[in-house]
């Protein structure tokens, strides 16, 4: 028997560890337990019923680096001020004696560095027949696994946000819409206030009379801004979308623009904030709103800084972390490409439209007895100009030549070829040729000139004095005739090949002009749909019911409203003509009032002399 064993003492059987017959005295047991408590790496502490420390082992004391005896007699807040201990759990264990587990977290100082740590804690009540002595807590640190899980969660969150960005940013080619999509994505996921500001093209202030910024001041246009609901009033105070913001030298945003580097300010002092804000007067507004941390990220596309992304946190939101910075940079990189694409599109589209409008001058004025209305709608999804055109040319003897055409394809070359065909038709029409002769000569000259694109074209020579119109078609869609009673139909005309093929073979058809009728010429963009046959599209046009007596401008708008579905897939050119006053009748009609002549037949009565092609 062990020398410390007293048969009268309470006995403790330690079983196989010390031998089946071993007996330890109370003193030996206490020494053994004390050694275990002192040498274990598990933090262990004992609290009295008032949650004051009565025992702290060295492992627990090492959490904040103070000796164990300094914790004795202190309550939880005093003993470990950096830890968030679950008091409600401890009180519940003291009340009912049921053991419980909880997570303990907090910031502790280790080797002079403050870091967040996590423990899994098990709490047990200490009591006997004399009452409750307190509660013992045994902790196991889980910081490493917790950080791994947080890193995985952060990576998943970042990927999820990037996936959303791919779907929600850049859905249009409008610059400000793209910027709004970015800020809407980030609030409140990454910040409480988010703004996007863009550098303007060179010297925009001269165009609008805006005063130039002060030297060394960076001026940006706020393209988008949003915030959590309670901070939305700041837009009116600090500048909303569309406003220009001047940033003082040394301001964070100015540094981002000049250096292309990300700037993070977590909880800056008032003095630092006055130096880095757009201007010092804003500091009071920031403080009143509870704004405490900011991050400015450059928007860089194709190696050029085009603007900045600003994120602000306020109130109870935590300062920005390195993970936040990396996520913001990823999103800014993706968004900058979309914004730059939208800016380039807007700039190139404006140039393209200006070029197209310059090439597509307004049609010449017809004779006073012909009322005319035209519309041109450029395609909405492409920066390329098109080759659609229309024209009206007043000719001798009161006649007017109407023309509509479409050069195949898009791009600057199509627009250039369009201007060539249009000029050819004007010159040939002035020479007194009939419509089919004009097409024959234009076809041959276009081929000889080496024009790269062929073009469809429809000519209508209106002679109000004779009351007839002469039609000649080079591969173009048939015109729409709106009768005086509102009935609509497509005219069945002989159709030759497009201009520029060199094939020739155009025929003319003469038709009487019914009083009060309206003739509508158009290009294929008005009717064509990618998912249907052209015959179905033309039937939809012919089925329209239109008031022929309405103002001609309104009539054209009605046709566009009923047939065109934005965004326009292809350019649309429409020209409507109506004879003012009555016209005569012609005897040169057959089979329902149409006379067909090929290769330059006789001109209609009263038309005046027409010269034959050389």
PDB file of N, CA and C in Angstrom, residues 20 45 48 51 69 101 120 184 238 251-252 257 267 315 325 357 363 382 410 488 521 563 583 611 613-614:
ATOM      1  N   UNK A  20      -4.477  -1.565 -10.340  1.00  0.00           N
ATOM      2  CA  UNK A  20      -5.822  -1.869  -9.842  1.00  0.00           C
ATOM      3  C   UNK A  20      -5.910  -1.759  -8.336  1.00  0.00           C
ATOM      4  N   UNK A  45     -10.538  27.549 -16.202  1.00  0.00           N
ATOM      5  CA  UNK A  45     -10.759  28.528 -15.160  1.00  0.00           C
ATOM      6  C   UNK A  45     -11.957  28.141 -14.326  1.00  0.00           C
ATOM      7  N   UNK A  48     -16.611  31.747  -9.302  1.00  0.00           N
ATOM      8  CA  UNK A  48     -17.549  31.589  -8.200  1.00  0.00           C
ATOM      9  C   UNK A  48     -18.959  31.920  -8.685  1.00  0.00           C
ATOM     10  N   UNK A  51     -19.418  34.932 -10.729  1.00  0.00           N
ATOM     11  CA  UNK A  51     -18.620  34.939 -11.959  1.00  0.00           C
ATOM     12  C   UNK A  51     -17.310  35.709 -11.775  1.00  0.00           C
ATOM     13  N   UNK A  69      -2.201  34.764 -11.087  1.00  0.00           N
ATOM     14  CA  UNK A  69      -2.707  35.275  -9.817  1.00  0.00           C
ATOM     15  C   UNK A  69      -3.346  36.647  -9.971  1.00  0.00           C
ATOM     16  N   UNK A 101     -22.158  23.971 -23.766  1.00  0.00           N
ATOM     17  CA  UNK A 101     -21.007  24.330 -24.581  1.00  0.00           C
ATOM     18  C   UNK A 101     -21.301  25.632 -25.319  1.00  0.00           C
ATOM     19  N   UNK A 120     -13.583  26.766 -28.305  1.00  0.00           N
ATOM     20  CA  UNK A 120     -14.795  26.010 -28.003  1.00  0.00           C
ATOM     21  C   UNK A 120     -14.751  25.703 -26.508  1.00  0.00           C
ATOM     22  N   UNK A 184     -25.337  49.422 -57.312  1.00  0.00           N
ATOM     23  CA  UNK A 184     -26.459  48.653 -56.765  1.00  0.00           C
ATOM     24  C   UNK A 184     -26.018  47.273 -56.300  1.00  0.00           C
ATOM     25  N   UNK A 238     -23.834  65.883 -50.783  1.00  0.00           N
ATOM     26  CA  UNK A 238     -22.479  65.676 -51.277  1.00  0.00           C
ATOM     27  C   UNK A 238     -22.372  65.611 -52.794  1.00  0.00           C
ATOM     28  N   UNK A 251      -6.282  64.869 -51.959  1.00  0.00           N
ATOM     29  CA  UNK A 251      -7.471  64.093 -51.618  1.00  0.00           C
ATOM     30  C   UNK A 251      -7.281  62.650 -52.072  1.00  0.00           C
ATOM     31  N   UNK A 252      -7.913  61.734 -51.346  1.00  0.00           N
ATOM     32  CA  UNK A 252      -7.735  60.315 -51.652  1.00  0.00           C
ATOM     33  C   UNK A 252      -8.098  59.989 -53.095  1.00  0.00           C
ATOM     34  N   UNK A 257      -6.593  58.641 -58.823  1.00  0.00           N
ATOM     35  CA  UNK A 257      -6.580  58.966 -60.251  1.00  0.00           C
ATOM     36  C   UNK A 257      -5.149  59.134 -60.749  1.00  0.00           C
ATOM     37  N   UNK A 267     -10.996  54.554 -40.087  1.00  0.00           N
ATOM     38  CA  UNK A 267     -11.104  55.391 -38.902  1.00  0.00           C
ATOM     39  C   UNK A 267     -10.031  56.481 -38.849  1.00  0.00           C
ATOM     40  N   UNK A 315     -21.581  53.897 -39.195  1.00  0.00           N
ATOM     41  CA  UNK A 315     -22.297  53.298 -38.077  1.00  0.00           C
ATOM     42  C   UNK A 315     -21.594  52.096 -37.500  1.00  0.00           C
ATOM     43  N   UNK A 325     -10.642  44.610 -49.654  1.00  0.00           N
ATOM     44  CA  UNK A 325      -9.871  45.315 -50.674  1.00  0.00           C
ATOM     45  C   UNK A 325      -9.713  44.447 -51.915  1.00  0.00           C
ATOM     46  N   UNK A 357     -25.756  61.113 -90.551  1.00  0.00           N
ATOM     47  CA  UNK A 357     -26.651  62.248 -90.803  1.00  0.00           C
ATOM     48  C   UNK A 357     -26.053  63.188 -91.845  1.00  0.00           C
ATOM     49  N   UNK A 363     -34.059  64.983 -97.836  1.00  0.00           N
ATOM     50  CA  UNK A 363     -34.398  64.934 -99.253  1.00  0.00           C
ATOM     51  C   UNK A 363     -34.693  66.322 -99.792  1.00  0.00           C
ATOM     52  N   UNK A 382     -25.657  48.868 -82.625  1.00  0.00           N
ATOM     53  CA  UNK A 382     -24.397  48.835 -83.343  1.00  0.00           C
ATOM     54  C   UNK A 382     -23.879  50.246 -83.525  1.00  0.00           C
ATOM     55  N   UNK A 410     -23.282  46.951 -93.363  1.00  0.00           N
ATOM     56  CA  UNK A 410     -23.153  48.117 -92.488  1.00  0.00           C
ATOM     57  C   UNK A 410     -21.713  48.567 -92.486  1.00  0.00           C
ATOM     58  N   UNK A 488     -55.346  49.086 -97.338  1.00  0.00           N
ATOM     59  CA  UNK A 488     -53.909  49.064 -97.608  1.00  0.00           C
ATOM     60  C   UNK A 488     -53.559  47.825 -98.427  1.00  0.00           C
ATOM     61  N   UNK A 521     -42.970  54.376 -98.979  1.00  0.00           N
ATOM     62  CA  UNK A 521     -41.736  53.677 -99.356  1.00  0.00           C
ATOM     63  C   UNK A 521     -40.921  53.451 -98.080  1.00  0.00           C
ATOM     64  N   UNK A 563     -45.134  48.850 -86.003  1.00  0.00           N
ATOM     65  CA  UNK A 563     -44.274  47.822 -86.582  1.00  0.00           C
ATOM     66  C   UNK A 563     -42.892  47.717 -85.938  1.00  0.00           C
ATOM     67  N   UNK A 583     -55.875  64.911-109.443  1.00  0.00           N
ATOM     68  CA  UNK A 583     -55.027  64.635-110.590  1.00  0.00           C
ATOM     69  C   UNK A 583     -55.854  64.091-111.722  1.00  0.00           C
ATOM     70  N   UNK A 611     -35.276  61.861-122.209  1.00  0.00           N
ATOM     71  CA  UNK A 611     -34.157  61.482-123.070  1.00  0.00           C
ATOM     72  C   UNK A 611     -33.822  60.022-122.864  1.00  0.00           C
ATOM     73  N   UNK A 613     -31.179  56.794-122.792  1.00  0.00           N
ATOM     74  CA  UNK A 613     -29.763  56.683-122.400  1.00  0.00           C
ATOM     75  C   UNK A 613     -28.862  56.571-123.599  1.00  0.00           C
ATOM     76  N   UNK A 614     -27.675  57.062-123.470  1.00  0.00           N
ATOM     77  CA  UNK A 614     -26.726  56.970-124.577  1.00  0.00           C
ATOM     78  C   UNK A 614     -26.250  55.544-124.730  1.00  0.00           C
TER      79      UNK A 614
END
